[in-house]
mmCIF file of C-alpha atoms in Angstrom:
data_model
loop_
_atom_site.group_PDB
_atom_site.id
_atom_site.type_symbol
_atom_site.label_atom_id
_atom_site.label_comp_id
_atom_site.label_asym_id
_atom_site.label_seq_id
_atom_site.Cartn_x
_atom_site.Cartn_y
_atom_site.Cartn_z
ATOM 1 C CA MET A 581 10.199 -118.639 28.977
ATOM 2 C CA THR A 582 7.459 -118.448 26.351
ATOM 3 C CA ILE A 583 6.661 -121.619 24.412
ATOM 4 C CA ARG A 584 5.135 -121.082 20.980
ATOM 5 C CA THR A 585 2.225 -123.390 20.169
ATOM 6 C CA ASP A 586 1.813 -124.937 16.750
ATOM 7 C CA SER A 587 -1.138 -122.665 16.011
ATOM 8 C CA GLU A 588 0.957 -119.513 16.330
ATOM 9 C CA SER A 589 2.467 -118.055 13.203
ATOM 10 C CA VAL A 590 6.076 -116.849 13.257
ATOM 11 C CA ASP A 591 5.391 -114.903 10.063
ATOM 12 C CA GLU A 592 2.436 -113.135 11.685
ATOM 13 C CA GLN A 593 4.518 -112.141 14.735
ATOM 14 C CA THR A 594 7.298 -110.877 12.489
ATOM 15 C CA SER A 595 4.789 -108.999 10.345
ATOM 16 C CA HIS A 596 3.398 -107.245 13.410
ATOM 17 C CA ALA A 597 6.893 -106.154 14.447
ATOM 18 C CA GLU A 598 7.689 -105.002 10.913
ATOM 19 C CA ILE A 599 4.471 -103.026 10.701
ATOM 20 C CA GLU A 600 5.106 -101.296 14.026
ATOM 21 C CA ALA A 601 8.648 -100.437 12.914
ATOM 22 C CA ALA A 602 7.349 -99.129 9.578
ATOM 23 C CA LEU A 603 4.749 -96.952 11.269
ATOM 24 C CA ARG A 604 7.311 -95.587 13.727
ATOM 25 C CA TRP A 605 9.680 -94.748 10.857
ATOM 26 C CA LEU A 606 6.861 -93.019 8.985
ATOM 27 C CA ALA A 607 5.895 -90.935 12.019
ATOM 28 C CA THR A 608 9.438 -89.730 12.711
ATOM 29 C CA ARG A 609 10.101 -88.343 9.217
ATOM 30 C CA LYS A 610 10.874 -84.619 9.279
ATOM 31 C CA ASP A 611 11.041 -84.122 5.526
ATOM 32 C CA GLY A 612 7.538 -84.935 4.328
ATOM 33 C CA GLU A 613 4.056 -86.255 4.990
ATOM 34 C CA PRO A 614 3.136 -89.981 4.893
ATOM 35 C CA LEU A 615 1.648 -89.839 1.387
ATOM 36 C CA ARG A 616 5.022 -88.795 -0.010
ATOM 37 C CA PHE A 617 6.748 -91.865 1.414
ATOM 38 C CA PHE A 618 3.980 -94.227 0.343
ATOM 39 C CA ARG A 619 4.333 -92.882 -3.196
ATOM 40 C CA GLU A 620 8.077 -93.486 -3.098
ATOM 41 C CA ALA A 621 7.598 -96.978 -1.685
ATOM 42 C CA ILE A 622 5.176 -98.011 -4.441
ATOM 43 C CA LYS A 623 6.612 -96.113 -7.418
ATOM 44 C CA GLU A 624 10.342 -96.412 -6.626
ATOM 45 C CA PRO A 625 11.111 -100.021 -5.594
ATOM 46 C CA ALA A 626 14.796 -99.249 -4.952
ATOM 47 C CA SER A 627 14.087 -96.423 -2.488
ATOM 48 C CA GLU A 628 14.553 -96.495 1.279
ATOM 49 C CA SER A 629 10.810 -96.015 1.641
ATOM 50 C CA ALA A 630 10.149 -99.199 -0.352
ATOM 51 C CA THR A 631 12.424 -101.191 1.956
ATOM 52 C CA VAL A 632 11.041 -99.824 5.231
ATOM 53 C CA LEU A 633 7.375 -99.731 4.253
ATOM 54 C CA ARG A 634 7.332 -103.058 2.440
ATOM 55 C CA SER A 635 5.022 -104.739 4.978
ATOM 56 C CA LEU A 636 2.429 -101.991 4.438
ATOM 57 C CA VAL A 637 2.513 -101.534 0.660
ATOM 58 C CA VAL A 638 3.059 -105.064 -0.676
ATOM 59 C CA PRO A 639 -0.466 -106.221 0.313
ATOM 60 C CA THR A 640 -1.933 -103.495 -1.942
ATOM 61 C CA GLU A 641 -0.618 -105.429 -4.954
ATOM 62 C CA SER A 642 -3.952 -107.281 -4.895
ATOM 63 C CA LEU A 643 -5.409 -104.109 -6.477
ATOM 64 C CA ILE A 644 -4.387 -105.480 -9.854
ATOM 65 C CA ALA A 645 -6.512 -103.193 -12.018
ATOM 66 C CA GLU A 646 -5.672 -100.008 -10.102
ATOM 67 C CA SER A 647 -2.889 -97.499 -10.636
ATOM 68 C CA ALA A 648 0.062 -96.983 -8.294
ATOM 69 C CA GLU A 649 -1.571 -93.792 -7.041
ATOM 70 C CA SER A 650 -4.692 -95.750 -6.108
ATOM 71 C CA ARG A 651 -2.574 -98.148 -4.068
ATOM 72 C CA VAL A 652 -1.126 -95.133 -2.247
ATOM 73 C CA PHE A 653 -4.597 -93.923 -1.288
ATOM 74 C CA ALA A 654 -5.657 -97.425 -0.265
ATOM 75 C CA VAL A 655 -2.906 -97.924 2.309
ATOM 76 C CA TRP A 656 -3.306 -94.357 3.554
ATOM 77 C CA GLY A 657 -7.071 -94.888 3.870
ATOM 78 C CA LEU A 658 -6.487 -97.971 6.015
ATOM 79 C CA ILE A 659 -4.248 -96.060 8.419
ATOM 80 C CA VAL A 660 -6.538 -93.009 8.565
ATOM 81 C CA ASP A 661 -9.563 -95.211 9.250
ATOM 82 C CA GLU A 662 -7.815 -97.097 12.062
ATOM 83 C CA ILE A 663 -6.616 -93.830 13.628
ATOM 84 C CA GLY A 664 -10.169 -92.492 13.554
ATOM 85 C CA SER A 665 -11.482 -95.642 15.262
ATOM 86 C CA ALA A 666 -9.170 -95.291 18.275
ATOM 87 C CA GLY A 667 -11.529 -95.004 21.237
ATOM 88 C CA ASN A 668 -9.172 -93.225 23.635
ATOM 89 C CA SER A 669 -9.023 -89.507 22.760
ATOM 90 C CA ARG A 670 -5.417 -89.054 23.966
ATOM 91 C CA ARG A 671 -4.200 -91.923 21.826
ATOM 92 C CA ARG A 672 -6.230 -90.792 18.826
ATOM 93 C CA TYR A 673 -4.784 -87.286 18.952
ATOM 94 C CA ALA A 674 -1.263 -88.640 19.476
ATOM 95 C CA LEU A 675 -1.688 -90.725 16.311
ATOM 96 C CA MET A 676 -3.115 -87.780 14.391
ATOM 97 C CA ALA A 677 -0.071 -85.712 15.350
ATOM 98 C CA ALA A 678 2.350 -88.525 14.559
ATOM 99 C CA PHE A 679 0.949 -89.089 11.068
ATOM 100 C CA ARG A 680 -0.050 -85.446 10.437
ATOM 101 C CA VAL A 681 -3.735 -86.173 9.998
ATOM 102 C CA PRO A 682 -5.491 -82.780 9.787
ATOM 103 C CA PRO A 683 -6.575 -80.630 11.447
ATOM 104 C CA ALA A 684 -3.685 -79.471 13.601
ATOM 105 C CA PRO A 685 -4.799 -77.740 16.824
ATOM 106 C CA GLY A 686 -5.271 -73.989 16.844
ATOM 107 C CA GLY A 687 -5.836 -73.660 13.110
ATOM 108 C CA THR A 688 -2.140 -74.231 12.377
ATOM 109 C CA VAL A 689 -0.305 -76.848 10.313
ATOM 110 C CA TRP A 690 1.597 -79.792 11.746
ATOM 111 C CA LYS A 691 5.254 -79.063 12.491
ATOM 112 C CA ALA A 692 8.214 -81.039 11.169
ATOM 113 C CA THR A 693 9.472 -83.062 14.136
ATOM 114 C CA LEU A 694 7.450 -85.584 16.102
ATOM 115 C CA GLY A 695 8.286 -83.835 19.363
ATOM 116 C CA ASP A 696 7.101 -80.480 18.067
ATOM 117 C CA ARG A 697 3.873 -82.026 16.792
ATOM 118 C CA PHE A 698 3.233 -83.542 20.218
ATOM 119 C CA ARG A 699 3.806 -80.152 21.843
ATOM 120 C CA GLN A 700 1.140 -78.706 19.537
ATOM 121 C CA LEU A 701 -1.372 -80.986 21.289
ATOM 122 C CA VAL A 702 -1.120 -78.758 24.368
ATOM 123 C CA LEU A 703 -3.545 -76.482 22.476
ATOM 124 C CA LEU A 704 -6.313 -79.095 22.808
ATOM 125 C CA PRO A 705 -8.483 -78.014 25.774
ATOM 126 C CA GLY A 706 -8.796 -80.686 28.427
ATOM 127 C CA VAL A 707 -7.544 -83.681 26.413
ATOM 128 C CA PHE A 708 -4.163 -84.029 28.147
ATOM 129 C CA GLY A 709 -5.156 -82.477 31.453
ATOM 130 C CA ASP A 710 -6.580 -79.298 32.923
ATOM 131 C CA PRO A 711 -4.531 -77.201 33.280
ATOM 132 C CA PRO A 712 -2.636 -78.452 30.204
ATOM 133 C CA PRO A 713 0.771 -80.092 30.730
ATOM 134 C CA THR A 714 3.964 -78.048 30.545
ATOM 135 C CA THR A 715 5.844 -80.809 28.705
ATOM 136 C CA ALA A 716 5.018 -83.339 25.993
ATOM 137 C CA THR A 717 5.488 -86.319 28.336
ATOM 138 C CA PRO A 718 1.766 -87.299 28.373
ATOM 139 C CA MET A 719 1.735 -87.186 24.572
ATOM 140 C CA HIS A 720 4.742 -89.497 24.317
ATOM 141 C CA GLN A 721 3.134 -91.909 26.777
ATOM 142 C CA ALA A 722 -0.092 -91.959 24.775
ATOM 143 C CA TRP A 723 1.908 -92.422 21.553
ATOM 144 C CA ARG A 724 3.743 -95.518 22.798
ATOM 145 C CA CYS A 725 0.508 -97.291 23.685
ATOM 146 C CA ALA A 726 -1.313 -96.030 20.611
ATOM 147 C CA LEU A 727 1.383 -97.163 18.174
ATOM 148 C CA THR A 728 1.375 -100.750 19.448
ATOM 149 C CA ALA A 729 -2.411 -100.923 19.276
ATOM 150 C CA LEU A 730 -2.499 -99.350 15.804
ATOM 151 C CA ALA A 731 0.102 -101.785 14.483
ATOM 152 C CA ALA A 732 -1.928 -104.707 15.814
ATOM 153 C CA ARG A 733 -5.129 -103.507 14.160
ATOM 154 C CA VAL A 734 -3.398 -102.791 10.842
ATOM 155 C CA ALA A 735 -1.650 -106.177 10.896
ATOM 156 C CA GLU A 736 -4.972 -107.914 11.475
ATOM 157 C CA LYS A 737 -6.581 -106.089 8.557
ATOM 158 C CA LEU A 738 -3.677 -106.716 6.183
ATOM 159 C CA VAL A 739 -4.011 -110.479 6.673
ATOM 160 C CA SER A 740 -7.645 -110.493 5.546
ATOM 161 C CA LEU A 741 -7.909 -107.740 2.916
ATOM 162 C CA ASP A 742 -8.679 -108.764 -0.653
ATOM 163 C CA GLU A 743 -9.161 -106.584 -3.722
ATOM 164 C CA GLN A 744 -12.726 -105.642 -2.775
ATOM 165 C CA GLY A 745 -11.726 -104.850 0.803
ATOM 166 C CA TRP A 746 -8.964 -102.540 -0.378
ATOM 167 C CA ARG A 747 -11.453 -100.588 -2.495
ATOM 168 C CA PHE A 748 -13.251 -99.512 0.683
ATOM 169 C CA TYR A 749 -10.021 -98.022 2.044
ATOM 170 C CA LEU A 750 -9.181 -96.555 -1.355
ATOM 171 C CA ASP A 751 -12.332 -94.456 -1.082
ATOM 172 C CA ILE A 752 -11.428 -93.374 2.449
ATOM 173 C CA GLY A 753 -7.910 -92.386 1.405
ATOM 174 C CA ARG A 754 -9.202 -90.276 -1.454
ATOM 175 C CA ALA A 755 -11.837 -88.668 0.776
ATOM 176 C CA ALA A 756 -9.242 -87.835 3.412
ATOM 177 C CA GLU A 757 -7.257 -86.012 0.750
ATOM 178 C CA GLU A 758 -10.134 -84.337 -1.081
ATOM 179 C CA ILE A 759 -12.582 -83.135 1.599
ATOM 180 C CA GLN A 760 -11.256 -79.710 2.462
ATOM 181 C CA ASP A 761 -13.092 -76.615 3.549
ATOM 182 C CA GLU A 762 -12.624 -73.770 1.072
ATOM 183 C CA ARG A 763 -12.194 -71.161 3.836
ATOM 184 C CA ALA A 764 -9.342 -72.893 5.708
ATOM 185 C CA THR A 765 -6.790 -75.680 5.518
ATOM 186 C CA TRP A 766 -9.030 -77.783 7.766
ATOM 187 C CA ARG A 767 -9.978 -81.224 6.501
ATOM 188 C CA ALA A 768 -12.407 -83.651 8.033
ATOM 189 C CA ARG A 769 -11.264 -87.108 9.013
ATOM 190 C CA ALA A 770 -12.459 -89.825 6.669
ATOM 191 C CA ALA A 771 -16.084 -90.899 6.990
ATOM 192 C CA SER A 772 -17.138 -94.511 7.445
ATOM 193 C CA LYS A 773 -18.494 -96.658 4.647
ATOM 194 C CA GLY A 774 -22.115 -96.129 5.673
ATOM 195 C CA ALA A 775 -21.909 -92.360 6.162
ATOM 196 C CA GLN A 776 -24.441 -90.130 4.456
ATOM 197 C CA PRO A 777 -22.711 -88.797 1.308
ATOM 198 C CA VAL A 778 -22.876 -85.091 2.170
ATOM 199 C CA PHE A 779 -20.559 -82.486 3.700
ATOM 200 C CA VAL A 780 -22.313 -79.832 5.801
ATOM 201 C CA GLU A 781 -21.307 -76.223 5.220
ATOM 202 C CA ARG A 782 -23.766 -74.911 7.816
ATOM 203 C CA MET A 783 -26.041 -76.531 10.404
ATOM 204 C CA HIS A 784 -28.099 -74.207 12.598
ATOM 205 C CA ILE A 785 -30.180 -75.872 15.343
ATOM 206 C CA THR A 786 -32.811 -74.017 17.357
ATOM 207 C CA ALA A 787 -34.164 -76.018 20.293
ATOM 208 C CA VAL A 788 -37.191 -74.826 22.277
ATOM 209 C CA MET A 789 -37.593 -76.322 25.760
ATOM 210 C CA ARG A 790 -40.880 -77.007 27.553
ATOM 211 C CA ARG A 791 -40.324 -77.979 31.157
ATOM 212 C CA ARG A 792 -37.242 -80.225 30.938
ATOM 213 C CA THR A 793 -38.085 -81.535 27.471
ATOM 214 C CA VAL A 794 -36.627 -80.507 24.108
ATOM 215 C CA TRP A 795 -40.092 -79.930 22.724
ATOM 216 C CA ARG A 796 -39.229 -78.440 19.334
ATOM 217 C CA ARG A 797 -35.994 -78.716 17.356
ATOM 218 C CA ILE A 798 -35.655 -76.842 14.069
ATOM 219 C CA THR A 799 -32.576 -77.637 11.960
ATOM 220 C CA GLU A 800 -31.385 -75.622 8.976
ATOM 221 C CA ARG A 801 -28.771 -77.331 6.805
ATOM 222 C CA ASP A 802 -26.609 -76.180 3.903
ATOM 223 C CA ILE A 803 -24.889 -79.202 2.396
ATOM 224 C CA VAL A 804 -22.551 -80.230 -0.422
ATOM 225 C CA ALA A 805 -23.054 -83.605 -2.126
ATOM 226 C CA CYS A 806 -19.994 -85.864 -1.936
ATOM 227 C CA GLU A 807 -21.117 -88.112 -4.793
ATOM 228 C CA ASP A 808 -23.552 -88.151 -7.692
ATOM 229 C CA GLY A 809 -27.153 -89.167 -7.130
ATOM 230 C CA VAL A 810 -27.786 -87.786 -3.631
ATOM 231 C CA GLU A 811 -31.586 -87.672 -3.268
ATOM 232 C CA GLY A 812 -32.180 -87.045 0.415
ATOM 233 C CA TYR A 813 -31.059 -87.079 4.022
ATOM 234 C CA PHE A 814 -31.754 -89.176 7.135
ATOM 235 C CA VAL A 815 -32.799 -87.020 10.108
ATOM 236 C CA HIS A 816 -31.542 -87.547 13.669
ATOM 237 C CA ALA A 817 -32.730 -85.598 16.703
ATOM 238 C CA ARG A 818 -31.439 -87.385 19.794
ATOM 239 C CA ASN A 819 -31.629 -85.129 22.812
ATOM 240 C CA GLY A 820 -30.420 -87.130 25.816
ATOM 241 C CA TRP A 821 -33.246 -89.417 26.849
ATOM 242 C CA THR A 822 -32.838 -91.415 30.031
ATOM 243 C CA HIS A 823 -34.502 -94.417 28.383
ATOM 244 C CA THR A 824 -35.120 -95.794 24.893
ATOM 245 C CA PRO A 825 -37.379 -93.252 23.101
ATOM 246 C CA GLU A 826 -40.078 -93.749 20.552
ATOM 247 C CA ASP A 827 -39.744 -91.994 17.241
ATOM 248 C CA LEU A 828 -40.305 -88.253 17.219
ATOM 249 C CA MET A 829 -42.628 -86.431 14.847
ATOM 250 C CA VAL A 830 -40.492 -85.082 11.981
ATOM 251 C CA THR A 831 -41.819 -82.390 9.633
ATOM 252 C CA ALA A 832 -40.270 -80.990 6.452
ATOM 253 C CA LEU A 833 -40.372 -77.201 6.605
ATOM 254 C CA TRP A 834 -38.557 -76.106 3.452
ATOM 255 C CA ALA A 835 -37.058 -77.562 0.235
ATOM 256 C CA CYS A 836 -37.731 -81.192 1.186
ATOM 257 C CA ARG A 837 -40.485 -83.655 2.066
ATOM 258 C CA VAL A 838 -40.766 -86.549 4.488
ATOM 259 C CA VAL A 839 -40.654 -89.916 2.749
ATOM 260 C CA ALA A 840 -43.418 -92.300 3.810
ATOM 261 C CA SER A 841 -42.231 -95.048 6.121
ATOM 262 C CA ARG A 842 -43.111 -97.670 3.520
ATOM 263 C CA ASP A 843 -40.513 -96.082 1.196
ATOM 264 C CA VAL A 844 -37.682 -96.203 3.766
ATOM 265 C CA PRO A 845 -35.442 -99.307 3.479
ATOM 266 C CA PRO A 846 -35.682 -101.695 6.476
ATOM 267 C CA GLY A 847 -32.980 -100.990 9.043
ATOM 268 C CA ALA A 848 -32.283 -97.520 7.647
ATOM 269 C CA PRO A 849 -30.708 -95.137 10.161
ATOM 270 C CA GLY A 850 -32.380 -92.073 11.606
ATOM 271 C CA LEU A 851 -35.839 -90.982 12.642
ATOM 272 C CA ALA A 852 -37.088 -90.042 9.173
ATOM 273 C CA ARG A 853 -35.980 -89.793 5.578
ATOM 274 C CA LEU A 854 -36.191 -86.408 3.852
ATOM 275 C CA ARG A 855 -36.365 -86.289 0.048
ATOM 276 C CA PHE A 856 -34.899 -83.275 -1.788
ATOM 277 C CA ARG A 857 -36.656 -81.441 -4.598
ATOM 278 C CA ARG A 858 -34.003 -82.637 -7.022
ATOM 279 C CA THR A 859 -31.199 -85.186 -7.198
ATOM 280 C CA LEU A 860 -27.778 -83.687 -6.494
ATOM 281 C CA ARG A 861 -24.530 -84.184 -8.361
ATOM 282 C CA LYS A 862 -21.152 -84.348 -6.625
ATOM 283 C CA GLY A 863 -20.120 -80.871 -5.467
ATOM 284 C CA GLU A 864 -23.635 -79.424 -5.798
ATOM 285 C CA ARG A 865 -24.923 -77.381 -2.856
ATOM 286 C CA TYR A 866 -28.398 -77.577 -1.342
ATOM 287 C CA ALA A 867 -30.246 -76.029 1.629
ATOM 288 C CA PHE A 868 -33.259 -77.457 3.482
ATOM 289 C CA VAL A 869 -35.028 -77.161 6.852
ATOM 290 C CA SER A 870 -36.755 -79.756 9.047
ATOM 291 C CA GLU A 871 -38.404 -79.878 12.460
ATOM 292 C CA ALA A 872 -38.680 -82.560 15.162
ATOM 293 C CA LEU A 873 -41.368 -82.437 17.874
ATOM 294 C CA ASP A 874 -41.560 -84.316 21.173
ATOM 295 C CA GLU A 875 -44.982 -83.918 22.796
ATOM 296 C CA ARG A 876 -44.133 -86.108 25.799
ATOM 297 C CA LEU A 877 -43.377 -83.337 28.261
ATOM 298 C CA GLU A 878 -42.591 -85.773 31.065
ATOM 299 C CA GLN A 879 -39.241 -86.447 29.341
ATOM 300 C CA ARG A 880 -36.097 -85.193 31.104
ATOM 301 C CA HIS A 881 -33.545 -84.318 28.438
ATOM 302 C CA GLU A 882 -29.912 -83.699 29.334
ATOM 303 C CA TRP A 883 -28.412 -82.404 26.097
ATOM 304 C CA VAL A 884 -29.006 -81.438 22.486
ATOM 305 C CA ASN A 885 -26.648 -83.602 20.466
ATOM 306 C CA VAL A 886 -25.396 -83.779 16.879
ATOM 307 C CA ASP A 887 -24.065 -87.137 15.667
ATOM 308 C CA VAL A 888 -21.917 -86.524 12.592
ATOM 309 C CA ASP A 889 -23.067 -89.460 10.474
ATOM 310 C CA HIS A 890 -21.932 -87.806 7.234
ATOM 311 C CA HIS A 891 -18.647 -86.323 5.939
ATOM 312 C CA GLY A 892 -18.232 -83.550 8.506
ATOM 313 C CA ILE A 893 -19.197 -79.949 9.253
ATOM 314 C CA ALA A 894 -17.095 -76.960 8.186
ATOM 315 C CA PRO A 895 -15.295 -74.847 10.828
ATOM 316 C CA GLY A 896 -17.769 -72.409 12.326
ATOM 317 C CA GLY A 897 -20.595 -74.197 10.532
ATOM 318 C CA LEU A 898 -22.375 -75.741 13.537
ATOM 319 C CA THR A 899 -24.466 -73.480 15.783
ATOM 320 C CA ILE A 900 -26.812 -74.698 18.523
ATOM 321 C CA GLN A 901 -29.128 -72.366 20.414
ATOM 322 C CA LEU A 902 -31.620 -73.219 23.163
ATOM 323 C CA THR A 903 -34.525 -71.372 24.725
ATOM 324 C CA PHE A 904 -35.498 -72.570 28.212
ATOM 325 C CA ALA A 905 -38.877 -72.140 29.854
ATOM 326 C CA PRO A 906 -38.749 -69.360 32.522
ATOM 327 C CA ASP A 907 -39.810 -71.705 35.339
ATOM 328 C CA PHE A 908 -37.383 -74.463 34.301
ATOM 329 C CA LEU A 909 -33.898 -73.016 34.060
ATOM 330 C CA PRO A 910 -30.924 -75.397 34.387
ATOM 331 C CA GLU A 911 -28.239 -75.054 37.036
ATOM 332 C CA ALA A 912 -25.550 -75.014 34.347
ATOM 333 C CA CYS A 913 -25.006 -75.391 30.593
ATOM 334 C CA TRP A 914 -21.859 -76.315 28.714
ATOM 335 C CA TRP A 915 -20.803 -77.298 25.225
ATOM 336 C CA TYR A 916 -18.941 -80.524 24.456
ATOM 337 C CA ALA A 917 -17.109 -82.013 21.500
ATOM 338 C CA GLU A 918 -15.897 -85.550 20.786
ATOM 339 C CA GLN A 919 -16.701 -86.952 24.222
ATOM 340 C CA LEU A 920 -18.161 -90.208 25.439
ATOM 341 C CA GLU A 921 -21.691 -90.059 26.831
ATOM 342 C CA PHE A 922 -20.594 -90.285 30.464
ATOM 343 C CA GLU A 923 -18.026 -87.502 29.892
ATOM 344 C CA ARG A 924 -20.571 -85.031 28.526
ATOM 345 C CA ARG A 925 -22.649 -85.492 31.702
ATOM 346 C CA CYS A 926 -19.848 -84.062 33.871
ATOM 347 C CA ARG A 927 -20.281 -80.366 34.626
ATOM 348 C CA PRO A 928 -17.036 -78.457 33.911
ATOM 349 C CA PRO A 929 -15.517 -76.577 36.889
ATOM 350 C CA ASP A 930 -16.169 -72.892 37.429
ATOM 351 C CA GLY A 931 -14.203 -70.758 34.999
ATOM 352 C CA ASP A 932 -13.964 -73.503 32.381
ATOM 353 C CA PRO A 933 -14.389 -72.087 28.837
ATOM 354 C CA HIS A 934 -16.926 -74.811 28.023
ATOM 355 C CA LEU A 935 -19.465 -73.312 30.460
ATOM 356 C CA LEU A 936 -22.205 -71.214 28.832
ATOM 357 C CA PRO A 937 -24.133 -68.453 30.621
ATOM 358 C CA VAL A 938 -27.902 -68.900 30.771
ATOM 359 C CA GLU A 939 -28.987 -65.317 30.107
ATOM 360 C CA ASP A 940 -32.761 -64.762 30.095
ATOM 361 C CA GLY A 941 -33.177 -68.460 29.440
ATOM 362 C CA PHE A 942 -31.247 -68.290 26.148
ATOM 363 C CA VAL A 943 -28.031 -70.225 25.359
ATOM 364 C CA ARG A 944 -26.084 -70.253 22.105
ATOM 365 C CA HIS A 945 -22.763 -71.726 20.955
ATOM 366 C CA THR A 946 -20.976 -71.875 17.588
ATOM 367 C CA PHE A 947 -18.304 -74.559 17.206
ATOM 368 C CA SER A 948 -15.301 -72.720 15.789
ATOM 369 C CA ASP A 949 -13.459 -75.911 14.852
ATOM 370 C CA GLY A 950 -14.716 -78.292 12.204
ATOM 371 C CA CYS A 951 -16.790 -81.301 13.231
ATOM 372 C CA HIS A 952 -15.502 -84.739 12.249
ATOM 373 C CA PRO A 953 -17.350 -87.850 11.059
ATOM 374 C CA ARG A 954 -18.205 -90.435 13.714
ATOM 375 C CA GLU A 955 -18.070 -87.827 16.489
ATOM 376 C CA SER A 956 -20.699 -86.072 18.617
ATOM 377 C CA TYR A 957 -21.070 -82.371 19.409
ATOM 378 C CA GLY A 958 -23.656 -80.542 21.468
ATOM 379 C CA ILE A 959 -24.817 -78.563 24.493
ATOM 380 C CA ALA A 960 -25.464 -80.336 27.801
ATOM 381 C CA PHE A 961 -27.308 -79.020 30.836
ATOM 382 C CA LYS A 962 -27.717 -79.934 34.510
ATOM 383 C CA TRP A 963 -31.080 -79.702 36.237
ATOM 384 C CA SER A 964 -31.734 -78.936 39.871
ATOM 385 C CA PRO A 965 -32.791 -81.986 41.941
ATOM 386 C CA LEU A 966 -36.544 -82.583 41.850
#
């Protein structure tokens, strides 16, 4: 028997159960996407959606000065953000399928039934097993755990959100709906509040190795501003150090300049701040090139990594190529996407499509799928024992 203490809240427990039930109902709809039902719940108080989703939409009433449509984006932004923060990849993808968060695997669209959407996850290489499962059982198992955890996180946020807090999620909800690559139906997941306000159409990285060190890294970027007033870009060039590195030497090669350290705000992210030749308006495109040098050739690098600290990279937009020194060729190279650091260190088995041939010391990979905010993508390599 469980005895409730005085500090526990019956209303909070009930709210958690209501939220989980509302999320489950939303995920099992066959006749529309979540935004449709949130619109019905907020704009049609007598609808079934309003009754079932009450625990999710009523808290948005604190957005007094905003329209009903803004409230829709706010609650959707909260759910999208919490799905994106799920640390376990199986659970995150199960939630994406359940709530039809793009992109669907294989360049398709999400199917109508929950079961069919889970079966689409078989197309994800390695996430639910290798070889992939023949049934959707692992997806259903991940979904059950993921739903309970998601409901708990959403319930916790709903208790504390005020008008200003909802505005953060309002921006995420709008971004999740608006950021869409023109060449495909792919859309990036919502970026975090502190993300750099650009979407990358093309990022081409050329890394030159000396010994086991990524000595030179040249990065070409074609970007689109996601808001007005974008003046520059913070550079990252983390390459898999085995200890905490000092800053690298960053040089502006084309259409930008390095901002003096005294002009960079304290605590700003990145190795260096690049300033563009002009300030960009929302939707305006811009191209620039920078270089990072590491003269400490005793370093033993294990990968060339891209942290997506902005609003995403278009499908086919990220290319990484490496040139190895003839006397220092790795035992193996492979590309990785959306993995934890310890996962990217694991060499894939022979025959795995992630393995890359090291031909004449040259390796290249283009990521055919889009790259999402708050994720990492790159090429890893394994050295022979010293």
